[in-house]
Short mmCIF file of C-alpha atoms in Angstrom, two decimals:
data_model
loop_
_atom_site.label_atom_id
_atom_site.label_comp_id
_atom_site.label_asym_id
_atom_site.label_seq_id
_atom_site.Cartn_x
_atom_site.Cartn_y
_atom_site.Cartn_z
CA MET A 1 15.00 6.16 -5.26
CA THR A 2 15.55 10.34 -5.47
CA GLN A 3 12.55 10.62 -7.56
CA PRO A 4 8.54 10.33 -6.35
CA VAL A 5 6.63 7.15 -5.80
CA ARG A 6 4.62 6.79 -8.96
CA MET A 7 1.85 4.76 -7.32
CA ALA A 8 -1.58 3.19 -8.36
CA ILE A 9 -4.34 2.14 -6.32
CA ALA A 10 -6.46 -0.34 -7.44
CA GLY A 11 -10.58 -0.27 -6.06
CA LEU A 12 -11.88 2.48 -5.16
CA GLY A 13 -14.02 2.36 -2.36
CA PHE A 14 -12.00 1.78 0.29
CA GLY A 15 -8.75 2.65 -1.42
CA SER A 16 -10.59 6.63 -1.67
CA GLU A 17 -8.73 6.97 1.62
CA PHE A 18 -5.40 6.53 0.41
CA VAL A 19 -5.69 8.97 -2.33
CA PRO A 20 -5.18 12.31 -0.59
CA ILE A 21 -2.88 10.86 1.37
CA TYR A 22 -0.33 9.88 -2.02
CA GLN A 23 -1.09 12.78 -3.58
CA ALA A 24 0.04 14.14 -0.31
CA HIS A 25 2.85 12.23 0.68
CA PRO A 26 6.55 14.32 0.04
CA ASP A 27 8.11 11.06 -1.03
CA ALA A 28 5.56 10.07 -3.24
CA GLU A 29 3.29 10.80 -6.56
CA LEU A 30 -0.29 8.98 -7.53
CA VAL A 31 -0.50 8.83 -11.39
CA ALA A 32 -3.07 6.76 -11.92
CA VAL A 33 -6.74 4.53 -10.04
CA CYS A 34 -7.95 1.66 -11.23
CA GLN A 35 -11.85 1.04 -11.12
CA ARG A 36 -14.52 -1.45 -12.60
CA THR A 37 -17.47 -0.11 -12.22
CA GLU A 38 -16.32 2.90 -15.30
CA ALA A 39 -18.43 5.60 -13.45
CA SER A 40 -16.88 5.20 -10.42
CA LEU A 41 -13.73 5.29 -11.72
CA HIS A 42 -14.09 8.86 -13.21
CA GLU A 43 -16.18 10.19 -9.75
CA THR A 44 -13.07 10.15 -8.14
CA ALA A 45 -10.82 9.88 -10.73
CA ASP A 46 -12.55 13.68 -11.60
CA ARG A 47 -12.79 14.35 -7.42
CA PHE A 48 -9.23 14.54 -6.85
CA GLY A 49 -8.57 15.38 -9.98
CA VAL A 50 -5.84 11.59 -10.92
CA PRO A 51 -4.61 11.36 -14.47
CA ARG A 52 -4.32 7.85 -15.71
CA ARG A 53 -7.99 5.78 -15.36
CA TYR A 54 -8.48 1.83 -16.07
CA THR A 55 -10.85 -0.39 -15.61
CA ASP A 56 -8.39 -3.02 -16.29
CA PHE A 57 -6.09 -4.61 -14.20
CA ALA A 58 -3.62 -5.96 -15.85
CA ALA A 59 -3.50 -3.11 -18.29
CA MET A 60 -3.09 -0.83 -15.01
CA VAL A 61 -0.16 -2.90 -13.80
CA GLU A 62 2.09 -3.04 -17.81
CA ASP A 63 1.89 1.01 -17.91
CA PRO A 64 5.88 1.78 -17.44
CA ASP A 65 5.55 4.94 -14.96
CA ILE A 66 3.90 3.35 -12.53
CA ASP A 67 6.47 2.16 -10.03
CA ALA A 68 4.14 0.49 -7.03
CA VAL A 69 0.57 -0.77 -7.02
CA HIS A 70 -1.97 0.04 -3.80
CA ILE A 71 -4.20 -3.14 -3.78
CA ASN A 72 -7.99 -2.61 -2.22
CA THR A 73 -9.59 -4.63 -4.77
CA PRO A 74 -12.33 -8.36 -3.15
CA ILE A 75 -10.91 -10.75 -1.46
CA PRO A 76 -10.88 -13.74 -3.59
CA ASP A 77 -8.57 -11.36 -6.20
CA HIS A 78 -5.86 -10.37 -4.11
CA ALA A 79 -3.53 -12.72 -4.11
CA HIS A 80 -4.24 -12.97 -8.55
CA HIS A 81 -3.47 -9.39 -8.14
CA THR A 82 -0.89 -9.46 -6.00
CA VAL A 83 1.11 -11.83 -8.34
CA THR A 84 0.75 -10.82 -10.95
CA ALA A 85 1.36 -7.16 -9.99
CA LEU A 86 5.11 -7.99 -8.93
CA ARG A 87 5.58 -10.78 -12.18
CA ALA A 88 4.98 -6.88 -13.73
CA GLY A 89 8.15 -5.69 -11.81
CA LYS A 90 5.77 -3.09 -9.45
CA HIS A 91 6.17 -2.37 -5.83
CA VAL A 92 3.01 -3.88 -4.31
CA ALA A 93 0.28 -2.81 -0.93
CA CYS A 94 -2.20 -5.33 -0.33
CA THR A 95 -4.94 -4.58 2.21
CA VAL A 96 -5.91 -8.29 4.10
CA PRO A 97 -5.99 -11.00 3.75
CA MET A 98 -2.50 -11.56 2.61
CA ALA A 99 -4.50 -14.25 0.43
CA THR A 100 -7.31 -16.76 1.35
CA THR A 101 -5.33 -19.35 1.19
CA LEU A 102 -2.02 -21.85 2.60
CA GLU A 103 -0.60 -21.85 -1.53
CA GLU A 104 -1.34 -18.13 -2.10
CA CYS A 105 0.61 -17.43 0.47
CA ARG A 106 3.73 -19.28 -0.76
CA SER A 107 2.52 -18.28 -4.63
CA ILE A 108 3.22 -14.52 -3.37
CA VAL A 109 6.08 -14.90 -0.86
CA SER A 110 7.83 -16.27 -4.09
CA ALA A 111 6.89 -13.97 -6.42
CA VAL A 112 8.41 -11.53 -4.50
CA ARG A 113 11.42 -12.84 -4.08
CA GLU A 114 11.77 -13.29 -8.01
CA SER A 115 10.74 -9.77 -8.96
CA GLY A 116 13.07 -8.51 -5.98
CA LYS A 117 9.69 -6.05 -5.75
CA ASN A 118 8.60 -5.24 -2.26
CA TYR A 119 5.46 -6.51 -1.19
CA MET A 120 3.75 -4.47 2.33
CA MET A 121 -0.22 -6.20 3.81
CA MET A 122 -1.50 -3.04 4.91
CA GLU A 123 -3.06 -4.37 8.54
CA THR A 124 -4.50 -1.19 10.16
CA VAL A 125 -4.66 -2.39 13.60
CA VAL A 126 -0.30 -2.13 14.09
CA TYR A 127 -0.54 1.28 13.05
CA SER A 128 -3.72 2.05 14.86
CA ARG A 129 -3.41 4.49 17.81
CA GLU A 130 -3.75 2.02 20.24
CA PHE A 131 -1.42 -0.17 19.44
CA LEU A 132 1.25 2.32 18.90
CA HIS A 133 0.77 3.82 22.58
CA VAL A 134 1.30 -0.26 23.31
CA ALA A 135 4.08 -0.47 22.26
CA ASP A 136 5.56 2.49 23.79
CA LEU A 137 4.11 0.89 26.80
CA LEU A 138 6.28 -1.70 25.51
CA ALA A 139 9.44 -0.68 25.67
CA ASN A 140 10.23 2.18 28.24
CA GLY A 141 8.92 -0.94 30.53
CA THR A 142 5.75 -0.65 31.77
CA LEU A 143 4.01 -3.47 30.90
CA GLY A 144 7.20 -5.50 32.41
CA ARG A 145 7.77 -8.97 30.39
CA ILE A 146 4.45 -9.92 28.34
CA GLN A 147 3.04 -13.36 30.09
CA PHE A 148 -0.22 -14.43 27.57
CA LEU A 149 -1.49 -11.91 24.45
CA ARG A 150 -5.96 -12.24 23.99
CA GLY A 151 -6.88 -11.44 20.90
CA ALA A 152 -10.44 -10.28 19.16
CA HIS A 153 -12.44 -9.40 16.35
CA HIS A 154 -16.65 -9.13 16.64
CA GLN A 155 -17.79 -7.63 13.30
CA GLU A 156 -21.41 -8.69 12.27
CA MET A 157 -21.71 -7.96 7.81
CA ALA A 158 -24.63 -8.78 6.94
CA GLY A 159 -24.61 -5.25 5.11
CA TRP A 160 -21.48 -6.32 2.71
CA PRO A 161 -20.53 -7.71 -0.46
CA GLY A 162 -22.13 -10.57 -1.45
CA TYR A 163 -18.75 -12.70 -1.47
CA TRP A 164 -18.48 -11.79 2.15
CA GLU A 165 -21.45 -14.29 3.17
CA GLY A 166 -20.81 -16.98 5.25
CA LEU A 167 -16.83 -16.32 4.77
CA PRO A 168 -15.32 -18.69 7.66
CA PRO A 169 -14.73 -16.33 10.46
CA MET A 170 -10.55 -17.49 11.15
CA HIS A 171 -10.52 -16.32 6.73
CA TYR A 172 -10.09 -12.68 7.69
CA ALA A 173 -8.20 -12.85 11.47
CA THR A 174 -5.44 -10.40 10.76
CA HIS A 175 -6.97 -7.81 12.44
CA ALA A 176 -7.25 -10.25 15.70
CA VAL A 177 -3.84 -11.02 14.72
CA SER A 178 -1.59 -9.14 14.35
CA PRO A 179 -1.63 -7.62 16.88
CA VAL A 180 -1.09 -9.88 19.20
CA LEU A 181 1.62 -11.34 17.43
CA SER A 182 3.82 -8.34 16.86
CA LEU A 183 4.29 -7.31 20.58
CA ALA A 184 5.24 -11.12 20.89
CA GLY A 185 7.86 -9.95 18.68
CA ALA A 186 6.86 -13.76 17.36
CA LEU A 187 5.68 -15.60 14.61
CA ALA A 188 2.87 -18.26 14.38
CA GLU A 189 3.70 -21.60 14.75
CA SER A 190 0.62 -23.88 15.78
CA VAL A 191 -2.66 -22.96 16.35
CA VAL A 192 -5.71 -25.59 17.51
CA CYS A 193 -9.33 -23.75 16.86
CA LEU A 194 -12.70 -24.72 18.29
CA GLY A 195 -16.08 -23.88 16.02
CA SER A 196 -18.27 -23.38 18.07
CA GLY A 197 -22.48 -22.16 17.28
CA ARG A 198 -24.04 -23.11 14.11
CA ILE A 199 -25.00 -19.58 10.94
CA SER A 200 -27.75 -20.07 8.68
CA PRO A 201 -27.78 -23.46 6.08
CA GLU A 202 -28.10 -20.81 3.14
CA LEU A 203 -24.77 -18.47 4.79
CA ALA A 204 -23.08 -21.78 5.25
CA ALA A 205 -23.41 -23.16 2.05
CA LYS A 206 -21.19 -20.19 0.75
CA TYR A 207 -17.75 -21.62 1.35
CA GLY A 208 -19.38 -24.86 3.68
CA SER A 209 -18.57 -23.32 6.81
CA PRO A 210 -21.13 -23.85 9.46
CA PHE A 211 -19.53 -21.71 12.66
CA ALA A 212 -20.24 -18.33 14.17
CA VAL A 213 -17.93 -18.70 16.26
CA GLU A 214 -13.81 -19.66 15.77
CA THR A 215 -11.71 -19.13 18.40
CA ALA A 216 -8.04 -19.58 18.78
CA LEU A 217 -4.22 -20.89 20.99
CA ILE A 218 -1.28 -20.27 19.02
CA THR A 219 1.44 -20.83 19.39
CA LEU A 220 4.45 -18.87 18.92
CA ARG A 221 8.14 -19.79 17.46
CA ASP A 222 11.35 -19.47 19.77
CA SER A 223 8.74 -18.12 22.48
CA PRO A 224 6.74 -18.59 26.36
CA ILE A 225 4.83 -16.63 25.19
CA GLY A 226 0.45 -18.31 24.06
CA ALA A 227 -2.11 -16.23 22.15
CA GLU A 228 -5.57 -16.54 22.06
CA ILE A 229 -7.33 -15.10 18.91
CA ALA A 230 -11.12 -15.46 18.94
CA ARG A 231 -13.42 -14.17 15.52
CA SER A 232 -16.86 -13.90 14.41
CA LEU A 233 -18.57 -12.54 11.38
CA PHE A 234 -22.50 -13.88 11.18
CA GLU A 235 -25.25 -14.62 13.45
CA THR A 236 -23.68 -13.04 16.95
CA ALA A 237 -25.25 -10.74 18.28
CA ARG A 238 -22.34 -7.70 19.62
CA GLU A 239 -21.36 -4.38 19.13
CA TYR A 240 -18.44 -3.83 16.32
CA VAL A 241 -14.62 -4.24 18.17
CA GLU A 242 -11.38 -5.01 17.15
CA SER A 243 -8.89 -5.73 20.03
CA PHE A 244 -6.19 -6.96 22.18
CA THR A 245 -5.15 -7.35 26.13
CA VAL A 246 -1.61 -7.93 26.48
CA PHE A 247 -1.45 -9.27 30.23
CA GLY A 248 2.13 -8.37 31.63
CA GLU A 249 4.53 -8.93 34.10
CA LEU A 250 3.45 -5.51 35.93
CA ALA A 251 0.86 -4.14 34.58
CA THR A 252 -2.21 -5.40 31.48
CA PHE A 253 -3.33 -3.41 28.74
CA GLU A 254 -7.08 -4.07 28.19
CA TRP A 255 -9.06 -2.81 25.55
CA GLU A 256 -12.49 -1.11 25.86
CA GLN A 257 -14.92 -3.05 25.21
CA THR A 258 -17.73 -1.44 24.15
CA GLN A 259 -17.69 2.10 22.66
CA GLY A 260 -16.88 4.80 24.75
CA SER A 261 -15.88 2.69 27.84
CA GLY A 262 -12.59 3.65 27.48
CA HIS A 263 -9.00 1.07 27.90
CA VAL A 264 -7.90 0.08 30.98
CA LEU A 265 -4.31 -0.16 32.28
CA HIS A 266 -3.91 -2.48 34.78
CA VAL A 267 -1.11 -1.60 37.34
CA GLY A 268 -0.40 -4.63 39.81
CA GLU A 269 -4.71 -4.88 40.96
CA ILE A 270 -5.39 -1.19 40.07
CA PRO A 271 -7.40 -0.50 36.31
CA LYS A 272 -6.35 3.27 35.91
CA PRO A 273 -8.14 5.21 32.47
CA VAL A 274 -5.58 5.14 29.71
CA ASP A 275 -6.06 8.29 27.83
CA ILE A 276 -4.63 7.41 23.94
CA PRO A 277 -2.77 9.90 22.61
CA ASP A 278 -2.27 10.60 18.86
CA PHE A 279 0.89 10.14 16.92
CA ALA A 280 0.91 11.87 13.85
CA HIS A 281 4.46 13.33 14.92
CA ARG A 282 5.83 10.85 13.90
CA LEU A 283 4.82 11.46 10.64
CA PRO A 284 6.32 13.83 7.56
CA PRO A 285 3.48 17.17 8.09
CA GLU A 286 2.26 16.77 4.61
CA VAL A 287 0.09 13.38 6.08
CA ALA A 288 0.18 14.41 9.66
CA PRO A 289 -3.58 15.54 9.30
CA PHE A 290 -4.81 12.20 7.71
CA THR A 291 -4.78 10.79 11.33
CA THR A 292 -7.57 12.25 12.28
CA HIS A 293 -10.02 12.75 8.71
CA GLY A 294 -10.26 10.81 6.00
CA VAL A 295 -11.94 11.06 2.24
CA TYR A 296 -15.11 10.07 3.76
CA ASP A 297 -17.61 12.67 5.29
CA ALA A 298 -21.35 11.51 7.88
CA GLU A 299 -22.84 10.88 4.35
CA ASN A 300 -20.49 9.23 2.44
CA GLU A 301 -18.93 6.65 5.41
CA HIS A 302 -17.41 3.94 4.65
CA LEU A 303 -18.29 0.23 6.08
CA SER A 304 -14.96 -0.52 7.53
CA PHE A 305 -15.83 3.71 8.85
CA ILE A 306 -18.91 3.71 10.60
CA GLN A 307 -17.86 0.10 12.00
CA GLY A 308 -14.28 0.02 13.34
CA GLY A 309 -13.75 3.69 14.01
CA GLY A 310 -11.99 4.86 10.93
CA HIS A 311 -9.21 2.58 11.96
CA GLY A 312 -6.96 4.24 14.76
CA GLY A 313 -5.93 6.79 12.90
CA SER A 314 -3.60 4.56 10.62
CA HIS A 315 -4.20 4.43 7.53
CA PRO A 316 -1.33 7.60 7.01
CA HIS A 317 1.08 5.73 8.95
CA LEU A 318 0.77 2.54 6.37
CA ALA A 319 1.28 4.48 3.60
CA HIS A 320 3.66 6.44 4.79
CA GLU A 321 6.31 3.06 5.71
CA PHE A 322 4.90 1.45 2.67
CA VAL A 323 6.23 4.29 0.29
CA ARG A 324 9.59 4.89 2.89
CA SER A 325 10.00 1.53 2.80
CA ILE A 326 10.24 1.69 -1.40
CA VAL A 327 12.93 5.25 -1.30
CA GLU A 328 14.86 3.35 1.09
CA GLY A 329 15.90 -0.03 -0.30
CA ARG A 330 14.04 -2.28 2.42
CA ALA A 331 12.38 -4.96 3.26
CA PRO A 332 8.41 -2.73 5.21
CA ALA A 333 7.41 -2.84 8.81
CA ILE A 334 4.85 -5.93 7.58
CA ASP A 335 6.44 -8.13 4.54
CA GLU A 336 5.41 -10.98 2.54
CA VAL A 337 6.73 -13.44 5.62
CA THR A 338 5.21 -11.70 8.56
CA ALA A 339 2.71 -11.71 6.44
CA ALA A 340 1.97 -14.78 5.64
CA ASN A 341 2.00 -15.83 8.91
CA TRP A 342 -0.35 -14.02 9.54
CA THR A 343 -2.40 -14.89 7.25
CA SER A 344 -1.67 -18.43 7.32
CA VAL A 345 -2.75 -18.42 11.55
CA GLY A 346 -6.92 -17.73 9.86
CA ILE A 347 -6.60 -20.15 7.50
CA CYS A 348 -4.82 -22.60 9.26
CA ALA A 349 -7.15 -22.57 12.36
CA HIS A 350 -10.68 -22.43 10.03
CA GLU A 351 -8.62 -25.92 8.75
CA SER A 352 -8.53 -26.96 12.84
CA ALA A 353 -11.86 -26.68 13.41
CA MET A 354 -13.33 -28.26 11.23
CA ASP A 355 -10.98 -31.19 11.66
CA GLY A 356 -12.33 -31.70 15.56
CA GLY A 357 -9.74 -28.49 16.79
CA ARG A 358 -6.25 -30.94 15.60
CA ARG A 359 -3.36 -28.92 16.18
CA VAL A 360 -1.88 -27.19 12.46
CA THR A 361 1.22 -25.49 12.06
CA ILE A 362 1.89 -22.58 10.40
CA PRO A 363 3.89 -23.17 6.97
CA ASP A 364 7.13 -21.93 7.69
CA TYR A 365 7.92 -18.53 4.31
CA THR A 366 11.42 -17.87 6.20
CA THR A 367 13.73 -20.86 3.76
#
């Protein structure tokens, strides 16, 4: 493409974070926003001077002046909105997870192939400054061979929108799954998962899932490396943490386990504190400042910022990768096959937990 990618954003809660990023990006133009609540729609659009405004998603994706849509709508709508946009001839970026069922994952993969358009799942952790630093440690040989990987995401979801209530922990597991599979450079092959503890009957009735915590062991395709994932959402006392640990032959990186305690690099048997640099220098200067600040301020923070620490400066990296993939006519880093695999780990893990820990094979989306 020689012209700017004409972007639209659907969902203006967390999605508002990306409005000024696309407006500032040298290869993009934000032309439209979509929000079901009209008052919120106009409030955000007025604030940022966005010309086109929609309350209906289907109507927006029929706009011929839109090239790509960034979806930040509620989780139950992700698959439907993604397929609708792809079939309307739009490139799609979508917040996590890709979908809620294996059938939905398959439908998105098929829609991408039928449309010839790009799909990218906007997973924040693999563009966080922590992940980018550890990827450098792996690439430069500091870690040596990876021997084992561990990911965890513990979060109390009280106060979030109603559709979260009682959600199976592994149905929102990509923040823990993505860094371990990315660092291993492999897709997941199978999973065994243990469900532990119980949530209240009122919560459990929403999705038919009784577990407070789900913990999974993952085998990787064509790899000797194993991985462990732990996830909790309700009625489990724990400070918020998204984390991963990489056990290497020469060094092990361990994400801080309480906020402010500091990340650690174990070199041999000696633990050393790790200073994590920012990676704004990898971005166009117009969007580089967004690694350290966003739309929300101290009085108006989105819940993802209050609990998630701003996602490690990942937002401009994600937007940049999506836009450049369209400009360069290539698949984005987190394409439909990768996204379907990462999302399916959680779906299959919960299936395993509900069946007493039976091994479940992850579908192959490459064929």
